[in-house]
CSV table of N, CA and C in Angstrom, one decimal:
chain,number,residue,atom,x,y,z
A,1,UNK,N,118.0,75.0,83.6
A,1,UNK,CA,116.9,75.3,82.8
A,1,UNK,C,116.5,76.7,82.9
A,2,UNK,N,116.3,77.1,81.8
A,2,UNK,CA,116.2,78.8,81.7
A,2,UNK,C,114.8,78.9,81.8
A,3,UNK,N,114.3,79.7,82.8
A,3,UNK,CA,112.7,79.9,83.1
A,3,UNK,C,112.0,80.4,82.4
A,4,UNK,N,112.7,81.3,81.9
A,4,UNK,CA,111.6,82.5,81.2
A,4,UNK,C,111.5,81.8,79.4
A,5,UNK,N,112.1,80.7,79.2
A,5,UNK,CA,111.1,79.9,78.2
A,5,UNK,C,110.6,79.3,78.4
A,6,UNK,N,109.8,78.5,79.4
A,6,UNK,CA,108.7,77.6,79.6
A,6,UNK,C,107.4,78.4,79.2
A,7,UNK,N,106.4,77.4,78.8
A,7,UNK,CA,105.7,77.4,78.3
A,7,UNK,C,104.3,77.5,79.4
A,8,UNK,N,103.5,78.1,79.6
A,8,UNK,CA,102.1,77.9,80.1
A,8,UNK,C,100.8,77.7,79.8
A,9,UNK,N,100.3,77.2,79.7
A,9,UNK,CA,99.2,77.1,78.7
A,9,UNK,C,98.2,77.3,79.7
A,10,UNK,N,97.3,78.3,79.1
A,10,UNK,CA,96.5,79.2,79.3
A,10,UNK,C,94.9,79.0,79.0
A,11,UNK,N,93.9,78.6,79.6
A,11,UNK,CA,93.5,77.9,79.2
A,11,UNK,C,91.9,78.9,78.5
A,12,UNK,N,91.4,79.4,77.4
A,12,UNK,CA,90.7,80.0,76.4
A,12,UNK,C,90.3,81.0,77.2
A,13,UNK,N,89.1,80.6,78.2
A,13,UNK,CA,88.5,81.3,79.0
A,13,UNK,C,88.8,81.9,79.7
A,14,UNK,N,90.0,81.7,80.3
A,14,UNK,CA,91.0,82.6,81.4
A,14,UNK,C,91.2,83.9,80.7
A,15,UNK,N,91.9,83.4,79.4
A,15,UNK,CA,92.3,84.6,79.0
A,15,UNK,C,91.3,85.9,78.4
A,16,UNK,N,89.7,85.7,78.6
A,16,UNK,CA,89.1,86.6,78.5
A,16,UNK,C,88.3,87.1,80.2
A,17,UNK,N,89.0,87.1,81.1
A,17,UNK,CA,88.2,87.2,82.1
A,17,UNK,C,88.4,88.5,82.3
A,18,UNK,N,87.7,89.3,82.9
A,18,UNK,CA,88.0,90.7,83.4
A,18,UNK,C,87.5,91.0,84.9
A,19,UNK,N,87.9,91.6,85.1
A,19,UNK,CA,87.6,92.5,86.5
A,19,UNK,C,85.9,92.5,86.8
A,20,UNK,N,85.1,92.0,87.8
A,20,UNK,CA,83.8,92.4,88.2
A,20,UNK,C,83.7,93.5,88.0
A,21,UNK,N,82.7,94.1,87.3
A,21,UNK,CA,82.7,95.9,87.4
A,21,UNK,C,82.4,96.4,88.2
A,22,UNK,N,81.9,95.7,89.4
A,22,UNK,CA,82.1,96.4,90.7
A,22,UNK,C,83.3,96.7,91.4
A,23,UNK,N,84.1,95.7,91.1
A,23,UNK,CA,86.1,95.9,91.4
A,23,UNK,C,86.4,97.0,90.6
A,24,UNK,N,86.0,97.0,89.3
A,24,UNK,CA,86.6,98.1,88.3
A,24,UNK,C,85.9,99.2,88.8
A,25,UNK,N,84.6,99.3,89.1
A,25,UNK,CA,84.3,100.9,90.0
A,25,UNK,C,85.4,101.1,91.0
A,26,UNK,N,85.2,100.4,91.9
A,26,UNK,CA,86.2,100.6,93.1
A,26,UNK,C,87.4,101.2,92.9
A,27,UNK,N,87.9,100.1,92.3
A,27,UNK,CA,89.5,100.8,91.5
A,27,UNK,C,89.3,102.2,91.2
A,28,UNK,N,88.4,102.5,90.1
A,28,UNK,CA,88.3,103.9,89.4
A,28,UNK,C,88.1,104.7,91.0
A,29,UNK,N,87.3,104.3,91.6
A,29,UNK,CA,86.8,105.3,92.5
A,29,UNK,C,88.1,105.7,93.3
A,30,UNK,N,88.9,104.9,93.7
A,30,UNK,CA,90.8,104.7,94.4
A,30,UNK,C,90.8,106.1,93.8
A,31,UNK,N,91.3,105.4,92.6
A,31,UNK,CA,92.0,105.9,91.5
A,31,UNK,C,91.4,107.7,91.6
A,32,UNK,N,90.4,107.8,91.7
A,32,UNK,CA,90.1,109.4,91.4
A,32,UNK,C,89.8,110.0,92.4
A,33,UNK,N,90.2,109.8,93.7
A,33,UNK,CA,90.9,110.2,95.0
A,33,UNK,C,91.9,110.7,95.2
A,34,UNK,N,92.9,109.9,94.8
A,34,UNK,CA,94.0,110.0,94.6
A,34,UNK,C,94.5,111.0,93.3
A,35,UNK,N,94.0,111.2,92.7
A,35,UNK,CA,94.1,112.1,91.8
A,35,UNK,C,93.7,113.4,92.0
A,36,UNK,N,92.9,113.3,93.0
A,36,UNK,CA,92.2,114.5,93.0
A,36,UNK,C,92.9,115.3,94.1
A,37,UNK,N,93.6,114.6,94.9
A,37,UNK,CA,94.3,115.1,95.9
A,37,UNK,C,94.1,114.5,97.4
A,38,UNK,N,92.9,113.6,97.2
A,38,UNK,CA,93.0,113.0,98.8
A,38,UNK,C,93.6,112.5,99.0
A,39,UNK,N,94.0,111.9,100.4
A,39,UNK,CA,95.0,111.3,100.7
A,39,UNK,C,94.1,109.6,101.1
A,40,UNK,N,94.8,108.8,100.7
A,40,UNK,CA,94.5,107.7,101.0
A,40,UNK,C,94.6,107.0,101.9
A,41,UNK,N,94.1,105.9,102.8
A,41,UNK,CA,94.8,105.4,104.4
A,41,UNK,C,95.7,104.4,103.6
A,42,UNK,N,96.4,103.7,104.1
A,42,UNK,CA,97.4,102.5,104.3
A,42,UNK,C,96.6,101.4,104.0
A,43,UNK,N,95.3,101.2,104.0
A,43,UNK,CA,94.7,99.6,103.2
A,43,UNK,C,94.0,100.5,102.1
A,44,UNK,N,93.8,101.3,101.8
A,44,UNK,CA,93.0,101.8,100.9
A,44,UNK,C,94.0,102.0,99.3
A,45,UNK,N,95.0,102.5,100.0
A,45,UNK,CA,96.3,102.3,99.1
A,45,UNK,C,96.8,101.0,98.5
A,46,UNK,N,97.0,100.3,100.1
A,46,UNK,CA,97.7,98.9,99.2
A,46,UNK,C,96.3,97.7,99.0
A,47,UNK,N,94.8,98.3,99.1
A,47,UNK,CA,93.5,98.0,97.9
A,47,UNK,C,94.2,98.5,96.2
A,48,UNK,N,94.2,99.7,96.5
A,48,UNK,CA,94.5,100.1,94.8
A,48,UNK,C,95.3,99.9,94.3
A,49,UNK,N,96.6,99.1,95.0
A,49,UNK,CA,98.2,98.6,94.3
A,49,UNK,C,97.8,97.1,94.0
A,50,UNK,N,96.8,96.6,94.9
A,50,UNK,CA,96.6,95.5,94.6
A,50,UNK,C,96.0,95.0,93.2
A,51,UNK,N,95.1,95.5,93.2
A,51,UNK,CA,93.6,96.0,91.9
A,51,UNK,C,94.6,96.4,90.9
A,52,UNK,N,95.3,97.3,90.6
A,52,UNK,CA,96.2,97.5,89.5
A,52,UNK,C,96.9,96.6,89.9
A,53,UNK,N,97.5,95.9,90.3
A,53,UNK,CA,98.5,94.7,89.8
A,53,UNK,C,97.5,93.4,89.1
A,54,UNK,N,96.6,93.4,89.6
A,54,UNK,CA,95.7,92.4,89.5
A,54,UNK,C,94.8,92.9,87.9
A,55,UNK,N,94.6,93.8,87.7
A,55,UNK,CA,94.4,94.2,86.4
A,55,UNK,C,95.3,94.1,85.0
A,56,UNK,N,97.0,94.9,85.6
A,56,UNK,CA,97.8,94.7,84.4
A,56,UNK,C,98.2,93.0,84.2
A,57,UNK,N,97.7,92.4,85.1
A,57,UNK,CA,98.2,90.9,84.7
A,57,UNK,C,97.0,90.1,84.5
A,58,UNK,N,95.6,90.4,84.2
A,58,UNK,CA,95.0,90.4,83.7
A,58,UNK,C,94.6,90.4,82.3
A,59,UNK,N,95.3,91.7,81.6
A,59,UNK,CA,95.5,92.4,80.5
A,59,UNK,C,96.9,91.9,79.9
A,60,UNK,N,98.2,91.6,80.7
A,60,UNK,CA,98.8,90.6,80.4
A,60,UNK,C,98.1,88.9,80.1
A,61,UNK,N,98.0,88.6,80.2
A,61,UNK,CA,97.2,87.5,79.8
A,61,UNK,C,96.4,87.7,78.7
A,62,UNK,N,95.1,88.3,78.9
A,62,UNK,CA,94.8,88.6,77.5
A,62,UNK,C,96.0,88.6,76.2
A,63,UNK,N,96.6,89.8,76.2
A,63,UNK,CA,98.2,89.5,75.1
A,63,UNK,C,98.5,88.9,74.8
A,64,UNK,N,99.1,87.7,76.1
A,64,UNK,CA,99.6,86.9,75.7
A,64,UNK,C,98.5,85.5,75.1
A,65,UNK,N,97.5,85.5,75.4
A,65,UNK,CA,96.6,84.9,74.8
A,65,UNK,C,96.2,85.1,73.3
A,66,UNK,N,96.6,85.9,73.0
A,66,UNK,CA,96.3,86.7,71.3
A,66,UNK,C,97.6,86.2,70.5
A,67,UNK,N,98.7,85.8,71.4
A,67,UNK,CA,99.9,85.2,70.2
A,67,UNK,C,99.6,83.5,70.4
A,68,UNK,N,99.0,83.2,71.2
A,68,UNK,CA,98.4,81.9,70.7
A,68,UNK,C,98.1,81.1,69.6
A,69,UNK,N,98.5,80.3,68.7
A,69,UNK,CA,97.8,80.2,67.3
A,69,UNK,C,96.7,78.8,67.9
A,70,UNK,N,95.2,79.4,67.6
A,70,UNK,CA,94.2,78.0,68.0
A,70,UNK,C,94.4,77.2,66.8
């Protein structure tokens, strides 16, 4: 059985959920540390790898929620 056809069903409200904007500060706040030049410790890092993974699949969902037909 070939995996990557199965189907998931997703259920309406999932696919609008987003990040606490408190998470999404945090993130941002990672995020513009790092950019700015500081250096980050070893949980603070793998916090913001997390948070972006956990965002793009997030926003993955959403997508795939929009080829949906209701």
């Amino acid at each position: 059985m070939n995996l990557m056809n199965q189907r998931i069903e997703i259920p309406i409200e999932l696919a609008y959920f987003q990040l606490p904007k408190a998470i999404q500060n945090r993130l941002q706040h990672l995020l513009d540390r790092q950019d700015s030049g500081d250096v980050l410790t070893p949980s603070e890092r793998e916090e913001a790898e997390e948070l972006v993974e956990l965002s793009k699949f997030l926003s993955l969902l959403y997508v795939k929620s929009q080829t949906v037909s209701l």
